[in-house]
Amino acid sequence: MMRAEPWQSAEVCGPTKAQSIKKTAVVGALLKKAKHPLMVIGAQALTEKTRKKPMIDYCIELSTAGNIPIVATANTIKAFKEKGFDNAYSYGAMEITGRLQDHDWMVAPKKGPHDLVITYGYPYYMEWLMLSALINFSQHIKTVTIGRYYQPHATWSFPNLKKQNWNDALKEILTTVGGAK
Amino acid sequence: MKVEFALTEQKRARLKADKLDTGFGSFRNVEVTIGKVVDDDWDEPMGPTPMPDVTTLRSWDHKLLTRYRPAYMPACQLCCLCTFGKCDLTSGKRGACGLDIEGQSARIVLAAANIGCAAHLAHSRHMVDHMIHEFGPRFELTQGEGVEIEAPVARLVTGIRPRTLEDASAILDYCETQLTHTLSAVHTGQEGSWIDFESKAFHVGMIDQVGMEIADLAQISTLGFPQSDPEAPLVEAGIASMDPKKAMILAIGHNVVPATYIMDYASETGVTENIDIAGICCTAFDITRYDAKAKIVGPISWQLRFVRAGFADVIVVDEQCIRTDILDHAKKVNSPVIATCDKSAMGLPDRTDDDTDEIVKDLVSGKTPGVYLTDHAKIGEVVVKTAIKMHPKRKKKGSLPSKAKIQELAQACRQCSECIRACPNDQPVMDAVLAAQEGNLGPLADVYDECIGCARCESACPNDYELHSWMVKAAEGRWKQESFMVRSGRGAIKDTEIRTVGQPIVFGEIPGVIAHVGCANYPDGGRAIHDHAEEFAKRRFIVVFSGCAAMTVGTIKDEEGKSIYERRPGTFDAGSVLNVGSCVSNSHIAGAAIKIASIFAKRNLRGNYEEIADYIHNRVGAVGISWGAMSQKAASIAAGFWRLGVPVIVGPHGTKYRRMLLGRADKAEDWMVWDARTGKRVQVAAGPEHLFYAVENFEELMVLTAKLAIRPNDTAKGRAIKLSHYIDLHETYNGYFPEDVHSYIRRETDIPITLKDKIHAQMKENKWKEKPIPDPTLVRRLVYGGNGGGE
Ligand code: SF4
Ligand code: SF4
Ligand code: SF4
């Protein structure tokens, strides 16, 4: 395991730093507690792989196991639709970042604001800024990023992980929500 | 003695003194009006807001900012601008001065726009003062034949029709005053509200457009540039277009004046055939506008590769977007550097008062690596003489290592990943270095393709590897072939062109005007710009370029080896791809939109900003795009478009501007307009949906561009055309029929015929009801017959 420090150089953050996910059970507990979780997934899910499969497959598994709706940004939505997954909604990354600042807004027709957001699939600097918006303006939301690199603006983030450790951690999270085969 | 000098609103210069001592005696209470700075033949009535102050147009800004709420994404939560701080502003905490994170974030937006505007305005001031010095204050300004409205932005904002350099100078006086005010608002303990910081950013963006327009008008009028010429010459670009047998002068920056003296000196002394003069960044375009035989190296991000490859026998820097460490890189390849601008003296000795031959001698011998010169004539002579002497001496020696050397050095790589962590584009530099250990330089060459030439990987590498040079060497086979044609800057859009396309644009039958502007901070190379332009030109949009984007688009060639400029006409018309010129020329794009309101719709533009902006926002489907936006200048350019109500899209690095302007399509109350005919409040569809938006990737750019071209005023035919482009691109890139089409249908006739069934089904599902098509305005006083009455 590498250190919990910003991955991209010079991306030094302010006083609030994400807690490093040392045990994946934490994520399971957060998901269990959350009333209206949401996953916000960017286009790197189409190219990055975990355990030889593109991350989009993992996102579908996690979403299905935890019954978590997905906001798929940019063209990511196309791949979700092609895979026959119907719990994905299309918004731009900036759009969803803006919408989540509205306490009354929800992606799916349910009551109450989202209280937990899982992010993945953006250029490092972009996710950094999206999470910064949420930390400052959506205090009702906890954020968990499941990318390989430490994102200090999340509430919870992996430290910078080696590929194998990341694969293992993702699998464990899936298991905690009852999804791994 | 108290003396006042003022430019009156009618633009007469007035001198007032309580006591004046002259050679003829002493006078009391003197008031002299010095001629007419501007002729008064202009019969267009003065609008309500000539030379608006910082808050004059505030209510207009607030209208836009209420619909398009800023969404802030602070880079960090600290402020360290004054000694009260550092202050932690996280999640609603306030700093010692009382500012919160929204205010601070908006302050950063204003700071960026101020800096950008200052850079253009100082350039403009230098240009105008220099030209007054050269040609006199009464030298007439022109954009050439077919252009009556020579400075639409200046006319709109100031109410002045600049006829001469003297008028231009008076307009810049106004701009400089405004900039001082908006800059002062950033000081601790001044503005505190986000919406007013934002309004000031809009204001300075508008001022920036005026400054840019004046700069370009001055250089077009005096330097023999193409004047609103759709057939501005095609010029050679790319590294392979340089002739290694010639002495090479490389000009970097934005202010063409010093380079014109170099070209003049070369031609006066008959050595033109012995030298190549080429440029990087906007000076590149402006030298080709001055002389079509000059060459373009490429955009800003090509500085390092070109310098290190050893081509330049002399490097001349003027202002803006120069690598600040250019001197260090130049020293390594023995290229003398001549700094020519007070903004970037580069720490070099001022040798302006020294003998020319002495200076040349010291540069050629290497006694001094560079000099700072302020005398333009001297710059011309020193640069040409030095280049000619350096050429045989340098033998184009670069600092790129051999391939064998790269392989040898790569063996010591520590696999620390620091190069990857430093790379803004997350390039797999380390993997490429590891491949190089085995003698495989392919991966390094691949990194080159997506590299923006920042050299951050080098700075980070504990082994001090010159990694960017390694990539450049690895990709040698590619850039040595790089030669392409770019259309030089045409300048403004003709009034006659506007007459032809004004109506189809306002009705929506030409589905939009796309303005690609700005820098080369591309996320994955520049190909996206070309593919975007080609696709939208095919769809009969008008695609306009300026600045570095205008070079990048030329780099992609078709099977016949032709660039987009060779394939498509340069007129302002459907399906055309035109280049207005350098960064300051992008003011002509705003100018074209303003002229549509004036020429086609016959609206008065003189001092009438709000009405014209309202017109453009509701009717002209223009979309600004800066795929590689990098600078503060790009921020102020965007701010100028925002105030005109024109949406701007930036590439993913544009998220680092840290604030978007987002509309909420789901909130009907945000999309209310006045119907100018009836005075009624009417709801329109969300178009344009956002005012500032950073896209994640090319695919999102394609879909969003089409969508942001939609305007409330589209005719049924226009709306149907715009929707069919949006639907088609959405289906291509997002893979399905967009779910919000029904919200854009006002009447049956808005439906694209071929998509009738699908849209009908969607309308039914969403309980669609027919909606009125208003004569839309956000400004109540513009309701006909005075039904409004201020708001
Ligand atoms: S300007 Fe205000 S927020 Fe910034 S350091 Fe000073 S007191 Fe703190
Ligand atoms: S020079 Fe190129 S590879 Fe190196 S950090 Fe900059 S963009 Fe990345
Ligand atoms: S920074 Fe230098 S030493 Fe470290 S991995 Fe990259 S090339 Fe190797």
Coordinates of N, CA, C and O in Angstrom, one line a residue, chain A residues 2-3 5-16 41-44 46 73-79 81-82 89-99 101-102 104-105 121-126 128-130 132-137 139 149 153 160, chain B residues 70-78 88-93 101-102 105 417-418 420-426 456 460 523 652-658 660 662-667 689-690 693-697 699-700 707 730-736 739:
Chain A
M2 N 0.5 2.2 -0.9 CA 1.3 3.4 -0.9 C 0.6 4.4 0.0 O -0.4 4.2 0.6
R3 N 1.3 5.6 0.1 CA 0.8 6.6 1.1 C -0.5 7.3 0.6 O -0.8 7.5 -0.6
E5 N -1.5 10.3 -0.1 CA -1.1 11.7 -0.4 C -1.6 11.9 -1.9 O -1.8 11.0 -2.6
P6 N -1.8 13.2 -2.2 CA -2.4 13.4 -3.6 C -1.5 12.7 -4.6 O -0.3 12.7 -4.5
W7 N -2.1 12.2 -5.6 CA -1.4 11.5 -6.6 C -0.7 12.4 -7.6 O 0.5 12.4 -7.8
Q8 N -1.5 13.3 -8.1 CA -0.9 14.2 -9.1 C -0.1 15.3 -8.4 O -0.6 15.9 -7.4
S9 N 1.1 15.6 -8.9 CA 1.9 16.6 -8.1 C 1.3 17.9 -8.1 O 0.6 18.3 -9.0
A10 N 1.5 18.6 -7.1 CA 1.0 20.0 -6.9 C -0.4 20.1 -6.5 O -0.9 21.2 -6.2
E11 N -1.1 19.0 -6.5 CA -2.5 19.0 -6.1 C -2.6 18.9 -4.6 O -3.1 17.9 -4.0
V12 N -2.2 20.0 -4.0 CA -2.2 20.1 -2.5 C -3.5 20.7 -2.1 O -4.0 21.7 -2.6
C13 N -4.1 20.0 -1.1 CA -5.5 20.5 -0.8 C -5.5 21.3 0.5 O -4.4 21.7 1.0
G14 N -6.7 21.7 0.9 CA -6.8 22.5 2.1 C -6.8 21.7 3.4 O -6.2 20.6 3.4
P15 N -7.4 22.2 4.4 CA -7.2 21.6 5.7 C -8.0 20.3 5.9 O -7.6 19.5 6.7
T16 N -9.0 20.1 5.1 CA -9.8 18.9 5.2 C -9.3 17.8 4.3 O -9.2 18.0 3.1
I41 N -20.3 8.0 -12.5 CA -19.2 7.3 -13.2 C -18.9 8.0 -14.5 O -19.7 8.2 -15.3
G42 N -17.6 8.2 -14.7 CA -17.0 8.9 -15.8 C -16.5 7.9 -16.9 O -16.4 6.7 -16.7
A43 N -16.0 8.4 -18.0 CA -15.6 7.7 -19.1 C -14.4 6.8 -19.0 O -14.2 5.9 -19.8
Q44 N -13.6 7.0 -17.9 CA -12.5 6.1 -17.7 C -13.0 4.7 -17.4 O -12.2 3.7 -17.5
L46 N -14.7 3.0 -19.1 CA -14.7 2.3 -20.4 C -13.4 1.7 -20.7 O -13.3 0.8 -21.5
T73 N -21.7 9.8 -16.9 CA -21.4 11.1 -17.6 C -20.8 10.9 -19.0 O -20.3 9.8 -19.3
A74 N -21.0 11.9 -19.8 CA -20.5 11.9 -21.2 C -21.0 10.7 -21.9 O -22.2 10.2 -21.6
N75 N -20.2 10.1 -22.7 CA -20.6 8.9 -23.5 C -20.7 7.6 -22.7 O -21.0 6.6 -23.3
T76 N -20.3 7.6 -21.5 CA -20.3 6.4 -20.6 C -21.7 5.8 -20.7 O -21.8 4.6 -20.6
I77 N -22.7 6.6 -20.8 CA -24.1 6.1 -20.8 C -24.3 5.1 -21.9 O -25.1 4.1 -21.7
K78 N -23.7 5.4 -23.0 CA -23.9 4.5 -24.2 C -23.5 3.0 -23.8 O -24.3 2.1 -24.1
A79 N -22.4 2.9 -23.1 CA -21.9 1.5 -22.8 C -22.8 0.9 -21.8 O -23.1 -0.3 -21.9
K81 N -26.0 1.4 -21.5 CA -27.2 1.0 -22.2 C -27.0 -0.2 -23.1 O -27.8 -1.1 -23.1
E82 N -25.8 -0.2 -23.7 CA -25.5 -1.4 -24.6 C -25.4 -2.7 -23.8 O -25.6 -3.8 -24.3
Y89 N -28.4 6.9 -15.5 CA -29.0 8.1 -16.0 C -27.9 9.0 -16.6 O -26.8 9.0 -16.1
S90 N -28.3 9.8 -17.6 CA -27.3 10.5 -18.3 C -27.2 12.0 -17.8 O -28.2 12.7 -17.9
Y91 N -26.1 12.4 -17.3 CA -25.8 13.8 -17.0 C -24.4 14.1 -17.3 O -23.6 13.2 -17.4
G92 N -24.1 15.4 -17.6 CA -22.7 15.7 -17.7 C -22.0 15.8 -16.3 O -22.7 15.9 -15.3
A93 N -20.7 15.6 -16.3 CA -20.0 15.6 -15.0 C -20.2 16.9 -14.3 O -20.3 16.9 -13.1
M94 N -20.1 18.0 -15.0 CA -20.3 19.3 -14.4 C -21.7 19.5 -13.9 O -22.0 20.1 -12.9
E95 N -22.6 19.0 -14.8 CA -24.1 19.1 -14.5 C -24.4 18.4 -13.1 O -25.0 18.9 -12.3
I96 N -23.9 17.1 -13.0 CA -24.2 16.4 -11.8 C -23.6 17.0 -10.6 O -24.1 17.0 -9.5
T97 N -22.4 17.5 -10.8 CA -21.7 18.2 -9.7 C -22.5 19.4 -9.2 O -22.7 19.7 -8.0
G98 N -23.1 20.1 -10.2 CA -24.0 21.2 -9.8 C -25.3 20.7 -9.2 O -25.7 21.3 -8.1
R99 N -25.9 19.7 -9.8 CA -27.2 19.3 -9.2 C -27.1 18.8 -7.8 O -28.0 18.9 -7.0
Q101 N -25.5 19.8 -5.5 CA -25.5 20.9 -4.5 C -26.9 21.3 -4.1 O -27.1 22.1 -3.2
D102 N -27.8 20.9 -4.9 CA -29.2 21.2 -4.6 C -29.8 20.1 -3.6 O -29.9 18.9 -4.0
D104 N -32.6 19.4 -2.7 CA -33.9 18.8 -3.0 C -33.8 17.8 -4.2 O -34.7 17.2 -4.6
W105 N -32.6 17.8 -4.8 CA -32.6 17.1 -6.1 C -32.2 15.6 -6.0 O -31.4 15.2 -5.1
G121 N -13.8 7.4 -12.3 CA -13.7 7.4 -13.8 C -13.4 8.7 -14.5 O -13.7 8.9 -15.6
Y122 N -12.8 9.6 -13.7 CA -12.4 10.9 -14.3 C -10.9 11.2 -14.3 O -10.2 10.6 -13.5
P123 N -10.5 12.1 -15.1 CA -9.1 12.5 -15.0 C -8.9 13.0 -13.6 O -9.8 13.6 -13.0
Y124 N -7.7 12.8 -13.0 CA -7.5 13.0 -11.6 C -7.9 14.4 -11.2 O -8.6 14.7 -10.2
Y125 N -7.4 15.4 -12.0 CA -7.7 16.8 -11.6 C -9.2 17.2 -11.7 O -9.6 18.0 -10.9
M126 N -9.9 16.5 -12.5 CA -11.3 16.8 -12.7 C -12.1 16.3 -11.5 O -12.9 16.9 -10.9
W128 N -10.9 15.7 -8.6 CA -10.4 16.5 -7.5 C -11.4 17.7 -7.3 O -11.8 18.0 -6.2
L129 N -11.7 18.4 -8.4 CA -12.5 19.6 -8.4 C -14.0 19.3 -8.1 O -14.7 20.0 -7.4
M130 N -14.4 18.2 -8.7 CA -15.8 17.8 -8.5 C -16.0 17.5 -7.0 O -17.0 17.9 -6.4
S132 N -14.3 18.6 -4.6 CA -14.1 19.9 -3.8 C -15.4 20.6 -3.8 O -15.8 21.2 -2.8
A133 N -16.1 20.6 -4.9 CA -17.5 21.3 -4.9 C -18.4 20.6 -3.9 O -19.1 21.3 -3.1
L134 N -18.3 19.3 -3.8 CA -19.2 18.6 -2.9 C -18.8 18.8 -1.5 O -19.7 19.0 -0.6
I135 N -17.5 18.8 -1.2 CA -17.1 19.0 0.2 C -17.5 20.4 0.7 O -17.9 20.6 1.8
N136 N -17.5 21.4 -0.2 CA -17.8 22.8 0.2 C -19.3 23.1 0.2 O -19.8 23.8 1.0
F137 N -20.0 22.6 -0.8 CA -21.4 23.0 -1.0 C -22.4 21.9 -0.8 O -23.6 22.2 -1.0
Q139 N -22.8 19.6 2.0 CA -22.3 19.0 3.3 C -23.2 17.9 3.7 O -22.9 17.2 4.7
Y149 N -6.3 6.1 -6.9 CA -5.4 7.1 -6.3 C -6.1 8.0 -5.3 O -7.4 8.2 -5.4
H153 N -10.2 15.4 -1.4 CA -11.4 16.1 -1.3 C -12.6 15.1 -1.1 O -13.7 15.6 -0.9
N160 N -3.0 5.9 -2.4 CA -2.6 5.4 -3.7 C -2.3 3.9 -3.7 O -1.5 3.5 -2.8
Chain B
P70 N -23.5 30.2 -10.9 CA -22.2 29.7 -10.8 C -22.1 28.4 -9.9 O -22.8 28.3 -8.9
A71 N -21.4 27.4 -10.4 CA -21.1 26.2 -9.6 C -19.6 26.2 -9.4 O -18.8 26.0 -10.3
Y72 N -19.2 26.5 -8.1 CA -17.8 26.6 -7.8 C -17.2 25.3 -7.4 O -17.8 24.4 -6.8
M73 N -15.9 25.2 -7.8 CA -15.2 24.0 -7.5 C -13.8 24.4 -7.1 O -12.8 24.4 -7.8
P74 N -13.7 24.9 -5.8 CA -12.4 25.5 -5.4 C -11.2 24.5 -5.5 O -11.4 23.4 -5.2
A75 N -10.1 25.0 -6.0 CA -8.9 24.2 -6.1 C -8.4 23.8 -4.7 O -7.9 22.8 -4.4
C76 N -8.5 24.8 -3.8 CA -8.3 24.5 -2.4 C -9.2 25.4 -1.5 O -9.8 26.3 -2.0
Q77 N -9.2 25.1 -0.3 CA -10.2 25.8 0.6 C -9.5 27.0 1.4 O -10.1 27.6 2.2
L78 N -8.3 27.3 1.0 CA -7.6 28.3 1.8 C -7.5 29.6 1.0 O -7.6 29.6 -0.2
D88 N -9.0 29.4 6.6 CA -9.7 28.2 6.1 C -11.2 28.5 5.8 O -11.9 29.0 6.7
L89 N -11.5 28.4 4.6 CA -12.9 28.7 4.2 C -13.7 27.5 3.9 O -14.8 27.6 3.3
T90 N -13.3 26.3 4.3 CA -14.0 25.1 4.0 C -15.4 25.1 4.4 O -15.7 25.5 5.6
S91 N -16.3 24.6 3.6 CA -17.7 24.4 3.9 C -18.3 25.5 4.7 O -18.9 25.2 5.8
G92 N -18.3 26.7 4.3 CA -19.0 27.7 4.9 C -18.3 28.5 6.0 O -18.8 29.5 6.5
K93 N -17.1 28.1 6.3 CA -16.3 29.0 7.3 C -16.0 30.3 6.6 O -15.9 30.4 5.4
I101 N -16.4 30.9 1.0 CA -15.8 30.2 -0.1 C -16.4 30.6 -1.4 O -15.8 30.6 -2.4
E102 N -17.7 30.9 -1.4 CA -18.3 31.3 -2.7 C -17.8 32.7 -3.1 O -17.4 32.9 -4.3
S105 N -14.2 32.1 -4.3 CA -14.2 31.5 -5.6 C -14.5 32.5 -6.7 O -13.9 32.5 -7.7
S417 N 7.8 6.7 -10.6 CA 6.5 7.2 -11.1 C 6.4 8.7 -11.0 O 5.3 9.3 -11.2
E418 N 7.4 9.4 -10.5 CA 7.3 10.8 -10.4 C 6.9 11.5 -11.7 O 6.2 12.5 -11.7
I420 N 5.0 10.4 -14.1 CA 3.6 10.2 -14.3 C 2.8 11.2 -13.4 O 1.9 11.8 -13.9
R421 N 3.2 11.2 -12.2 CA 2.5 12.1 -11.3 C 2.5 13.5 -11.6 O 1.6 14.3 -11.3
A422 N 3.6 13.9 -12.3 CA 3.8 15.3 -12.7 C 3.0 15.6 -13.9 O 2.8 16.8 -14.2
C423 N 2.7 14.6 -14.7 CA 2.2 14.9 -16.1 C 0.7 15.3 -16.0 O -0.1 14.5 -15.5
P424 N 0.4 16.5 -16.4 CA -1.0 16.9 -16.4 C -2.0 16.0 -17.2 O -3.2 16.0 -16.9
N425 N -1.4 15.3 -18.2 CA -2.3 14.4 -19.0 C -2.1 13.0 -18.6 O -2.4 12.1 -19.4
D426 N -1.5 12.7 -17.5 CA -1.3 11.4 -17.0 C -0.7 10.4 -18.0 O -1.2 9.3 -18.2
R456 N 6.9 19.2 -17.2 CA 6.8 18.9 -15.8 C 7.4 17.6 -15.4 O 7.9 17.4 -14.3
A460 N 10.3 16.8 -12.4 CA 10.0 15.9 -11.3 C 11.0 14.7 -11.3 O 11.2 14.2 -10.2
P523 N -6.3 17.8 -23.8 CA -6.2 16.6 -23.0 C -5.6 15.4 -23.6 O -4.9 14.6 -23.0
P652 N -11.6 19.4 -20.8 CA -11.5 19.0 -19.4 C -10.6 19.8 -18.5 O -10.9 20.0 -17.4
H653 N -9.5 20.3 -19.1 CA -8.6 21.1 -18.2 C -9.2 22.4 -17.8 O -8.8 23.0 -16.9
G654 N -10.3 22.8 -18.6 CA -11.0 24.0 -18.2 C -11.8 23.9 -16.9 O -12.2 24.9 -16.4
T655 N -11.9 22.7 -16.4 CA -12.5 22.6 -15.0 C -11.7 23.4 -14.1 O -12.2 23.9 -13.0
K656 N -10.4 23.5 -14.4 CA -9.5 24.2 -13.5 C -9.7 25.8 -13.4 O -9.1 26.5 -12.7
Y657 N -10.6 26.2 -14.3 CA -11.1 27.6 -14.0 C -12.0 27.7 -12.8 O -12.4 28.7 -12.3
R658 N -12.4 26.5 -12.3 CA -13.0 26.3 -11.0 C -14.4 26.9 -10.8 O -14.9 27.1 -9.7
M660 N -18.3 26.8 -13.1 CA -19.1 26.7 -14.3 C -20.3 27.6 -14.1 O -20.6 28.1 -13.0
L662 N -24.1 27.1 -14.8 CA -25.0 26.0 -15.2 C -26.5 26.4 -15.2 O -26.9 27.0 -14.1
G663 N -27.2 26.1 -16.2 CA -28.6 26.3 -16.2 C -29.3 25.1 -15.6 O -28.7 24.0 -15.6
R664 N -30.5 25.2 -15.2 CA -31.3 24.1 -14.7 C -32.5 23.8 -15.6 O -33.5 24.5 -15.4
A665 N -32.3 22.9 -16.5 CA -33.4 22.7 -17.5 C -34.7 22.2 -16.7 O -35.8 22.3 -17.2
D666 N -34.5 21.6 -15.6 CA -35.6 21.0 -14.8 C -36.4 22.1 -14.0 O -37.4 21.7 -13.4
K667 N -36.0 23.3 -14.1 CA -36.7 24.3 -13.3 C -37.4 25.3 -14.3 O -36.7 26.2 -14.8
E689 N -28.7 26.0 -22.7 CA -28.9 25.4 -21.4 C -27.8 25.8 -20.4 O -28.1 26.0 -19.2
H690 N -26.6 26.0 -20.8 CA -25.5 26.4 -19.9 C -24.8 27.6 -20.5 O -24.8 27.8 -21.7
Y693 N -19.2 25.7 -19.5 CA -19.3 24.3 -19.3 C -18.0 23.6 -19.7 O -17.5 23.8 -20.8
A694 N -17.4 22.8 -18.8 CA -16.2 22.1 -19.1 C -16.6 20.6 -19.4 O -17.2 20.0 -18.6
V695 N -16.4 20.2 -20.6 CA -16.8 18.8 -21.0 C -15.7 17.8 -20.6 O -14.5 18.2 -20.4
E696 N -16.1 16.6 -20.4 CA -15.2 15.5 -20.0 C -14.4 15.0 -21.1 O -13.2 14.7 -20.9
N697 N -15.0 15.0 -22.3 CA -14.2 14.4 -23.4 C -14.8 14.9 -24.8 O -15.8 15.6 -24.8
E699 N -16.5 13.3 -27.0 CA -17.9 12.8 -27.2 C -18.9 13.8 -26.6 O -19.9 14.2 -27.2
E700 N -18.6 14.2 -25.4 CA -19.6 15.2 -24.7 C -19.6 16.5 -25.4 O -20.6 17.2 -25.6
K707 N -26.5 21.0 -28.9 CA -27.6 21.4 -28.0 C -27.5 22.9 -27.6 O -28.5 23.6 -27.5
H730 N -26.5 12.9 -30.5 CA -26.8 12.3 -29.2 C -26.9 10.8 -29.4 O -26.3 9.9 -28.7
E731 N -27.5 10.4 -30.5 CA -27.7 9.0 -30.8 C -26.3 8.4 -31.1 O -26.0 7.2 -30.7
T732 N -25.5 9.1 -31.9 CA -24.2 8.6 -32.2 C -23.3 8.4 -31.0 O -22.7 7.4 -30.8
Y733 N -23.2 9.4 -30.1 CA -22.2 9.4 -29.0 C -22.8 8.8 -27.7 O -22.1 8.3 -26.9
N734 N -24.1 9.1 -27.5 CA -24.7 8.6 -26.2 C -25.5 7.3 -26.5 O -25.9 6.7 -25.5
G735 N -25.7 7.0 -27.7 CA -26.3 5.7 -28.0 C -27.8 5.5 -28.0 O -28.3 4.5 -28.1
Y736 N -28.5 6.6 -27.8 CA -29.9 6.5 -27.7 C -30.6 7.9 -28.0 O -29.9 8.9 -28.0
E739 N -33.9 12.1 -24.3 CA -35.2 12.1 -23.6 C -35.8 13.5 -23.5 O -37.0 13.6 -23.0

